[in-house]
Short mmCIF file of C-alpha atoms and ligand atoms in Angstrom, two decimals:
data_model
loop_
_atom_site.label_atom_id
_atom_site.label_comp_id
_atom_site.label_asym_id
_atom_site.label_seq_id
_atom_site.Cartn_x
_atom_site.Cartn_y
_atom_site.Cartn_z
CA UNK A 1 114.03 130.64 104.48
CA UNK A 2 114.09 127.28 106.26
CA UNK A 3 114.44 124.18 104.05
CA UNK A 4 113.64 120.78 105.51
CA UNK A 5 114.79 117.45 104.11
CA UNK A 6 112.79 114.24 104.43
CA UNK A 7 113.62 110.69 103.43
CA UNK A 8 110.95 108.80 101.49
CA UNK A 9 111.78 105.11 101.82
CA UNK A 10 110.94 102.40 99.30
CA UNK A 11 109.09 99.27 100.40
CA UNK A 12 108.93 95.66 99.31
CA UNK A 13 106.20 93.11 99.99
CA UNK A 14 107.53 90.07 101.82
CA UNK A 15 104.23 88.45 100.77
CA UNK A 16 101.14 89.73 99.02
CA UNK A 17 97.65 88.27 98.81
CA UNK A 18 94.59 89.75 97.12
CA UNK A 19 91.55 88.38 98.92
CA UNK A 20 88.77 89.59 96.64
CA UNK A 21 87.56 92.23 94.23
CA UNK A 22 84.73 94.16 95.85
CA UNK A 23 81.54 95.27 94.08
CA UNK A 24 82.89 98.84 94.01
CA UNK A 25 86.00 97.67 92.11
CA UNK A 26 88.45 97.99 95.03
CA UNK A 27 90.59 94.98 95.89
CA UNK A 28 90.96 93.71 99.45
CA UNK A 29 94.55 92.80 100.23
CA UNK A 30 96.65 91.16 102.90
CA UNK A 31 100.29 92.16 102.51
CA UNK A 32 103.45 92.05 104.60
CA UNK A 33 105.30 95.32 104.08
CA UNK A 34 108.98 96.04 104.74
CA UNK A 35 110.79 99.39 104.40
CA UNK A 36 114.09 99.52 102.57
CA UNK A 37 117.09 101.77 103.18
CA UNK A 38 116.71 102.90 99.54
CA UNK A 39 115.00 106.29 99.57
CA UNK A 40 114.16 109.45 97.65
CA UNK A 41 115.09 112.77 99.27
CA UNK A 42 112.36 115.40 99.46
CA UNK A 43 113.32 119.03 100.17
CA UNK A 44 110.59 121.46 101.25
CA UNK A 45 110.57 125.21 101.71
CA UNK A 46 107.68 127.49 102.70
CA UNK A 47 106.77 130.30 100.27
CA UNK A 48 105.28 133.01 102.56
CA UNK A 49 102.32 134.88 101.07
CA UNK A 50 102.48 132.92 97.80
CA UNK A 51 99.38 131.00 96.83
CA UNK A 52 101.16 128.20 94.93
CA UNK A 53 102.94 124.86 94.97
CA UNK A 54 106.19 124.63 93.04
CA UNK A 55 107.49 121.14 92.26
CA UNK A 56 110.89 120.56 90.68
CA UNK A 57 113.50 117.84 90.35
CA UNK A 58 116.45 118.35 92.66
CA UNK A 59 118.94 120.59 90.84
CA UNK A 60 122.10 118.59 91.54
CA UNK A 61 120.31 115.46 90.42
CA UNK A 62 119.44 117.12 87.11
CA UNK A 63 123.02 118.35 86.64
CA UNK A 64 124.38 114.83 87.20
CA UNK A 65 121.85 113.39 84.75
CA UNK A 66 122.78 115.95 82.07
CA UNK A 67 126.50 115.41 82.51
CA UNK A 68 126.31 111.68 82.02
CA UNK A 69 123.69 111.92 79.29
CA UNK A 70 121.40 109.54 81.15
CA UNK A 71 117.89 109.92 82.40
CA UNK A 72 118.77 109.41 86.01
CA UNK A 73 116.63 106.85 87.83
CA UNK A 74 113.48 106.96 85.72
CA UNK A 75 113.23 110.71 86.27
CA UNK A 76 111.66 111.11 82.84
CA UNK A 77 108.71 108.95 83.93
CA UNK A 78 107.88 111.20 86.88
CA UNK A 79 105.31 113.89 86.08
CA UNK A 80 106.45 117.21 87.60
CA UNK A 81 102.96 118.73 87.66
CA UNK A 82 99.61 118.34 89.44
CA UNK A 83 99.57 114.60 88.60
CA UNK A 84 102.52 114.05 90.95
CA UNK A 85 101.49 112.49 94.26
CA UNK A 86 103.70 115.01 96.11
CA UNK A 87 101.76 117.85 94.53
CA UNK A 88 98.47 116.16 95.49
CA UNK A 89 99.68 115.76 99.09
CA UNK A 90 100.72 119.42 99.38
CA UNK A 91 97.43 120.58 97.83
CA UNK A 92 95.37 118.39 100.18
CA UNK A 93 97.21 119.75 103.23
CA UNK A 94 96.78 123.38 102.06
CA UNK A 95 93.04 122.84 101.49
CA UNK A 96 92.43 120.85 104.69
CA UNK A 97 94.19 123.34 106.95
CA UNK A 98 93.32 126.50 104.99
CA UNK A 99 96.96 127.44 104.50
CA UNK A 100 97.64 130.83 102.91
CA UNK A 101 101.35 130.29 102.27
CA UNK A 102 102.73 128.19 99.43
CA UNK A 103 105.46 125.57 99.31
CA UNK A 104 108.40 124.64 97.09
CA UNK A 105 109.13 120.92 96.73
CA UNK A 106 112.33 119.40 95.35
CA UNK A 107 112.59 115.70 94.63
CA UNK A 108 115.87 113.78 94.44
CA UNK A 109 114.57 110.55 92.89
CA UNK A 110 116.41 107.27 93.47
CA UNK A 111 113.54 104.77 93.76
CA UNK A 112 112.74 103.25 90.35
CA UNK A 113 109.34 104.38 89.03
CA UNK A 114 106.31 102.14 88.32
CA UNK A 115 108.28 99.32 89.87
CA UNK A 116 106.18 98.01 92.78
CA UNK A 117 108.37 99.84 95.30
CA UNK A 118 105.79 102.51 96.31
CA UNK A 119 108.08 105.38 95.31
CA UNK A 120 105.27 107.83 94.56
CA UNK A 121 103.28 106.89 97.68
CA UNK A 122 106.36 107.31 99.85
CA UNK A 123 107.11 110.73 98.35
CA UNK A 124 103.49 111.74 99.12
CA UNK A 125 103.80 110.49 102.71
CA UNK A 126 106.99 112.54 103.14
CA UNK A 127 105.19 115.67 101.90
CA UNK A 128 102.27 115.11 104.34
CA UNK A 129 104.78 114.87 107.20
CA UNK A 130 106.82 117.78 105.88
CA UNK A 131 103.79 120.10 105.56
CA UNK A 132 102.79 119.17 109.11
CA UNK A 133 106.26 120.11 110.37
CA UNK A 134 106.91 123.17 108.18
CA UNK A 135 103.56 124.80 108.96
CA UNK A 136 103.46 123.70 112.63
CA UNK A 137 100.07 122.00 112.14
CA UNK A 138 100.36 119.36 114.91
CA UNK A 139 98.11 116.92 112.99
CA UNK A 140 98.31 113.49 114.65
CA UNK A 141 99.20 110.19 112.93
CA UNK A 142 95.55 109.22 112.49
CA UNK A 143 94.67 112.48 110.73
CA UNK A 144 97.68 112.18 108.40
CA UNK A 145 96.79 108.56 107.59
CA UNK A 146 93.16 109.53 106.80
CA UNK A 147 94.43 112.21 104.41
CA UNK A 148 97.03 109.81 102.98
CA UNK A 149 94.52 107.15 101.94
CA UNK A 150 92.75 109.77 99.79
CA UNK A 151 95.98 110.00 97.74
CA UNK A 152 96.77 106.30 97.50
CA UNK A 153 96.17 103.00 99.30
CA UNK A 154 99.88 102.58 100.19
CA UNK A 155 100.32 106.10 101.63
CA UNK A 156 99.17 105.25 105.20
CA UNK A 157 101.75 102.45 105.34
CA UNK A 158 104.45 104.76 103.96
CA UNK A 159 103.69 107.22 106.79
CA UNK A 160 104.24 104.43 109.29
CA UNK A 161 107.13 102.51 107.69
CA UNK A 162 108.98 99.53 109.18
CA UNK A 163 107.50 96.02 109.14
CA UNK A 164 103.70 95.89 108.99
CA UNK A 165 100.66 93.91 107.93
CA UNK A 166 98.46 95.87 105.55
CA UNK A 167 94.81 94.87 105.13
CA UNK A 168 91.50 96.30 103.84
CA UNK A 169 92.44 98.23 100.70
CA UNK A 170 95.80 98.97 102.38
CA UNK A 171 94.60 101.35 105.07
CA UNK A 172 94.21 98.84 107.95
CA UNK A 173 97.70 98.56 109.38
CA UNK A 174 99.13 96.40 112.13
CA UNK A 175 102.72 96.81 113.24
CA UNK A 176 104.69 93.55 113.07
CA UNK A 177 107.85 92.69 114.99
CA UNK A 178 110.77 94.51 113.35
CA UNK A 179 112.64 92.24 110.92
CA UNK A 180 116.21 91.07 111.55
CA UNK A 181 119.02 92.63 109.44
CA UNK A 182 118.93 91.50 105.82
CA UNK A 183 120.54 92.68 102.58
CA UNK A 184 118.30 93.09 99.55
CA UNK A 185 119.10 93.00 95.84
CA UNK A 186 116.58 94.73 93.56
CA UNK A 187 116.41 94.10 89.82
CA UNK A 188 113.93 95.97 87.63
CA UNK A 189 113.16 94.79 84.11
CA UNK A 190 113.06 97.48 81.42
CA UNK A 191 109.28 97.61 81.27
CA UNK A 192 107.01 99.31 83.81
CA UNK A 193 103.60 97.83 84.63
CA UNK A 194 100.38 99.58 85.57
CA UNK A 195 99.26 98.60 89.09
CA UNK A 196 95.59 98.93 88.07
CA UNK A 197 96.01 96.69 84.99
CA UNK A 198 97.77 93.98 87.03
CA UNK A 199 95.03 93.89 89.69
CA UNK A 200 92.27 93.76 87.07
CA UNK A 201 93.98 91.00 85.06
CA UNK A 202 94.22 88.83 88.19
CA UNK A 203 90.43 88.10 88.19
CA UNK A 204 90.92 87.16 91.80
CA UNK A 205 87.33 86.12 92.49
CA UNK A 206 87.78 83.22 90.06
CA UNK A 207 91.05 81.96 91.57
CA UNK A 208 91.06 78.70 93.56
CA UNK A 209 91.95 78.65 97.25
CA UNK A 210 95.40 77.14 96.46
CA UNK A 211 96.40 80.28 94.54
CA UNK A 212 96.47 82.29 97.78
CA UNK A 213 99.70 82.64 99.76
CA UNK A 214 99.98 81.67 103.42
CA UNK A 215 100.53 85.14 104.90
CA UNK A 216 100.42 83.84 108.49
CA UNK A 217 103.43 81.59 107.79
CA UNK A 218 105.43 84.69 106.81
CA UNK A 219 104.31 86.58 109.91
CA UNK A 220 105.31 83.62 112.08
CA UNK A 221 108.78 83.51 110.44
CA UNK A 222 109.17 87.23 111.16
CA UNK A 223 108.11 86.71 114.77
CA UNK A 224 110.82 84.04 115.06
CA UNK A 225 113.35 86.30 113.23
CA UNK A 226 113.93 83.40 110.88
CA UNK A 227 115.02 84.76 107.48
CA UNK A 228 115.51 81.27 106.02
CA UNK A 229 111.92 80.25 106.80
CA UNK A 230 110.66 83.65 105.71
CA UNK A 231 112.49 83.23 102.39
CA UNK A 232 110.92 79.81 101.85
CA UNK A 233 107.36 81.04 102.51
CA UNK A 234 107.28 84.34 100.58
CA UNK A 235 104.59 84.43 97.83
CA UNK A 236 102.96 87.15 95.74
CA UNK A 237 99.64 86.32 94.06
CA UNK A 238 100.11 89.22 91.60
CA UNK A 239 102.94 87.31 89.90
CA UNK A 240 100.11 85.39 88.16
CA UNK A 241 98.97 88.48 86.28
CA UNK A 242 102.28 90.38 85.96
CA UNK A 243 104.34 87.53 84.46
CA UNK A 244 102.41 87.51 81.14
CA UNK A 245 103.25 91.25 80.86
CA UNK A 246 106.84 90.93 82.13
CA UNK A 247 108.32 87.50 81.28
CA UNK A 248 111.66 88.65 82.76
CA UNK A 249 110.16 88.21 86.26
CA UNK A 250 110.47 84.38 86.56
CA UNK A 251 113.86 84.51 84.81
CA UNK A 252 115.14 87.08 87.32
CA UNK A 253 113.80 85.02 90.22
CA UNK A 254 115.63 81.96 88.91
CA UNK A 255 118.81 84.00 88.34
CA UNK A 256 118.76 85.42 91.87
CA UNK A 257 118.46 81.92 93.36
CA UNK A 258 121.33 80.68 91.17
CA UNK A 259 123.37 83.66 92.37
CA UNK A 260 122.85 82.73 96.01
CA UNK A 261 119.72 84.56 97.19
CA UNK A 262 118.06 82.88 100.15
CA UNK A 263 114.65 83.73 98.71
CA UNK A 264 113.26 85.85 95.92
CA UNK A 265 109.91 87.42 95.00
CA UNK A 266 108.30 90.07 92.85
CA UNK A 267 107.45 93.20 94.87
CA UNK A 268 103.93 94.68 94.75
CA UNK A 269 102.49 94.66 91.26
CA UNK A 270 106.04 94.42 89.92
CA UNK A 271 107.94 94.13 87.81
CA UNK A 272 110.83 94.59 90.28
CA UNK A 273 112.18 91.32 91.66
CA UNK A 274 114.03 91.26 94.97
CA UNK A 275 116.39 88.71 96.47
CA UNK A 276 117.21 88.37 100.16
CA UNK A 277 120.85 87.83 101.16
CA UNK A 278 122.49 87.47 104.54
CA UNK A 279 126.00 87.32 103.02
CA UNK A 280 127.14 90.75 101.85
CA UNK A 281 129.91 89.45 99.60
CA UNK A 282 127.49 87.11 97.83
CA UNK A 283 125.10 90.00 97.28
CA UNK A 284 127.88 92.09 95.70
CA UNK A 285 128.81 89.25 93.34
CA UNK A 286 125.16 88.67 92.41
CA UNK A 287 124.71 92.39 91.67
CA UNK A 288 127.80 92.37 89.40
CA UNK A 289 126.52 89.30 87.57
CA UNK A 290 123.13 90.92 86.95
CA UNK A 291 124.77 94.14 85.71
CA UNK A 292 127.36 92.63 83.43
CA UNK A 293 126.91 88.92 82.90
CA UNK A 294 124.58 86.74 80.89
CA UNK A 295 121.66 88.09 82.93
CA UNK A 296 122.20 91.67 81.81
CA UNK A 297 119.40 91.65 79.25
CA UNK A 298 116.84 90.81 81.93
CA UNK A 299 116.99 94.10 83.81
CA UNK A 300 117.94 97.72 83.38
CA UNK A 301 118.33 98.70 87.03
CA UNK A 302 120.11 96.77 89.78
CA UNK A 303 120.20 98.23 93.30
CA UNK A 304 121.87 96.92 96.45
CA UNK A 305 120.05 97.89 99.63
CA UNK A 306 118.87 96.49 102.99
CA UNK A 307 115.87 96.20 105.28
CA UNK A 308 115.28 99.54 107.04
CA UNK A 309 114.08 99.96 110.66
CA UNK A 310 115.24 96.57 111.83
CA UNK A 311 115.79 94.92 115.17
CA UNK A 312 119.02 93.48 116.52
CA UNK A 313 119.33 89.73 115.94
P1 LIG B 401 103.11 100.96 94.09
O1 LIG B 401 104.15 100.00 94.58
O2 LIG B 401 102.47 101.79 95.20
O3 LIG B 401 102.11 100.35 93.15
P2 LIG B 401 104.89 101.86 92.07
O4 LIG B 401 106.25 101.77 92.67
O5 LIG B 401 104.49 100.72 91.20
O6 LIG B 401 103.86 102.08 93.23
P3 LIG B 401 105.29 104.65 91.47
O7 LIG B 401 106.76 104.72 91.28
O8 LIG B 401 104.74 105.18 92.72
O9 LIG B 401 104.76 103.16 91.22
O10 LIG B 401 104.66 105.41 90.21
C1 LIG B 401 103.53 105.02 89.49
C2 LIG B 401 103.16 106.17 88.56
O11 LIG B 401 102.75 107.29 89.35
C3 LIG B 401 104.33 106.65 87.72
O12 LIG B 401 104.35 106.05 86.47
C4 LIG B 401 104.12 108.15 87.63
O13 LIG B 401 103.50 108.50 86.41
C5 LIG B 401 103.16 108.52 88.76
N1 LIG B 401 103.74 109.37 89.86
C6 LIG B 401 103.09 110.35 90.49
N2 LIG B 401 103.86 110.90 91.44
C7 LIG B 401 105.02 110.25 91.44
C8 LIG B 401 106.22 110.38 92.22
N3 LIG B 401 106.36 111.31 93.18
N4 LIG B 401 107.21 109.51 91.96
C9 LIG B 401 107.06 108.56 91.00
N5 LIG B 401 105.98 108.43 90.23
C10 LIG B 401 104.95 109.26 90.44
#
């Protein structure tokens, strides 16, 4: 039986603004999204004549986790049942297209969970694409995006990937010029934060104008392929509500700058902090310092990665 493998890439927000909380409780956003090379691997196999969805962690991943006695990459926080966004994506595709056959899904998780890196949304986007391919459905991008937004606001962006402006509740997407090459250091504090709780605690409608980031300045820096200017203009309004829940965030930002990052910001609703580096050696040294030095207590996961889907300089 044919098995297909898909990469589900993590994202960071190079800037994030929440414009307002609507009457219906949804928040309108304006965010600059960037894919990272860091990804989960999703394996999919059709189960002919079987009316079911099977979802399991990737076997080799489990074996490695058992051998080292660790819970590899937040695997324990991922629900392997109908709550999983991959399961929801497969179910939605089966219902929408009236599929009689089932599917087996394996997840090799590397993206930290509940971290502001859209791991779950990206896994769901991979499953939508994978179902389309595996079952020969020929659904176009628009159809997949319309199904994706039913699963989560970030899913349409995850289907698209690259560098993009995300507006509305996350479903209005505009492709931006691809970013120049850039190395990225991710540091995730031990705690996870609930995206919903962070948005609610922001009370955005009561925030003054000055609290809002200048998203256009970031877009302009991207258009000019100017990482230094981009680094100087990056802002995330959600830091205001995440920092009281995760006081490591400002400390990690400060540490990254001390360690040579050109710019640093919290991604999404956090609590992951990223630093941008153009010097690879400096990034390696900063990663070592965060893993072993005086900063060690601030984070429990440190990952070295890069922008994904970039342009030549
Ligand atoms: P975002 O940046 O879109 O807010 P996030 O990175 O903060 O997302 P996720 O890693 O997507 O958060 O996970 C949030 C919660 O969703 C987890 O705590 C977990 O219980 C649940 N979840 C459902 N499906 C998945 C999945 N495939 N991978 C990870 N978490 C999942």
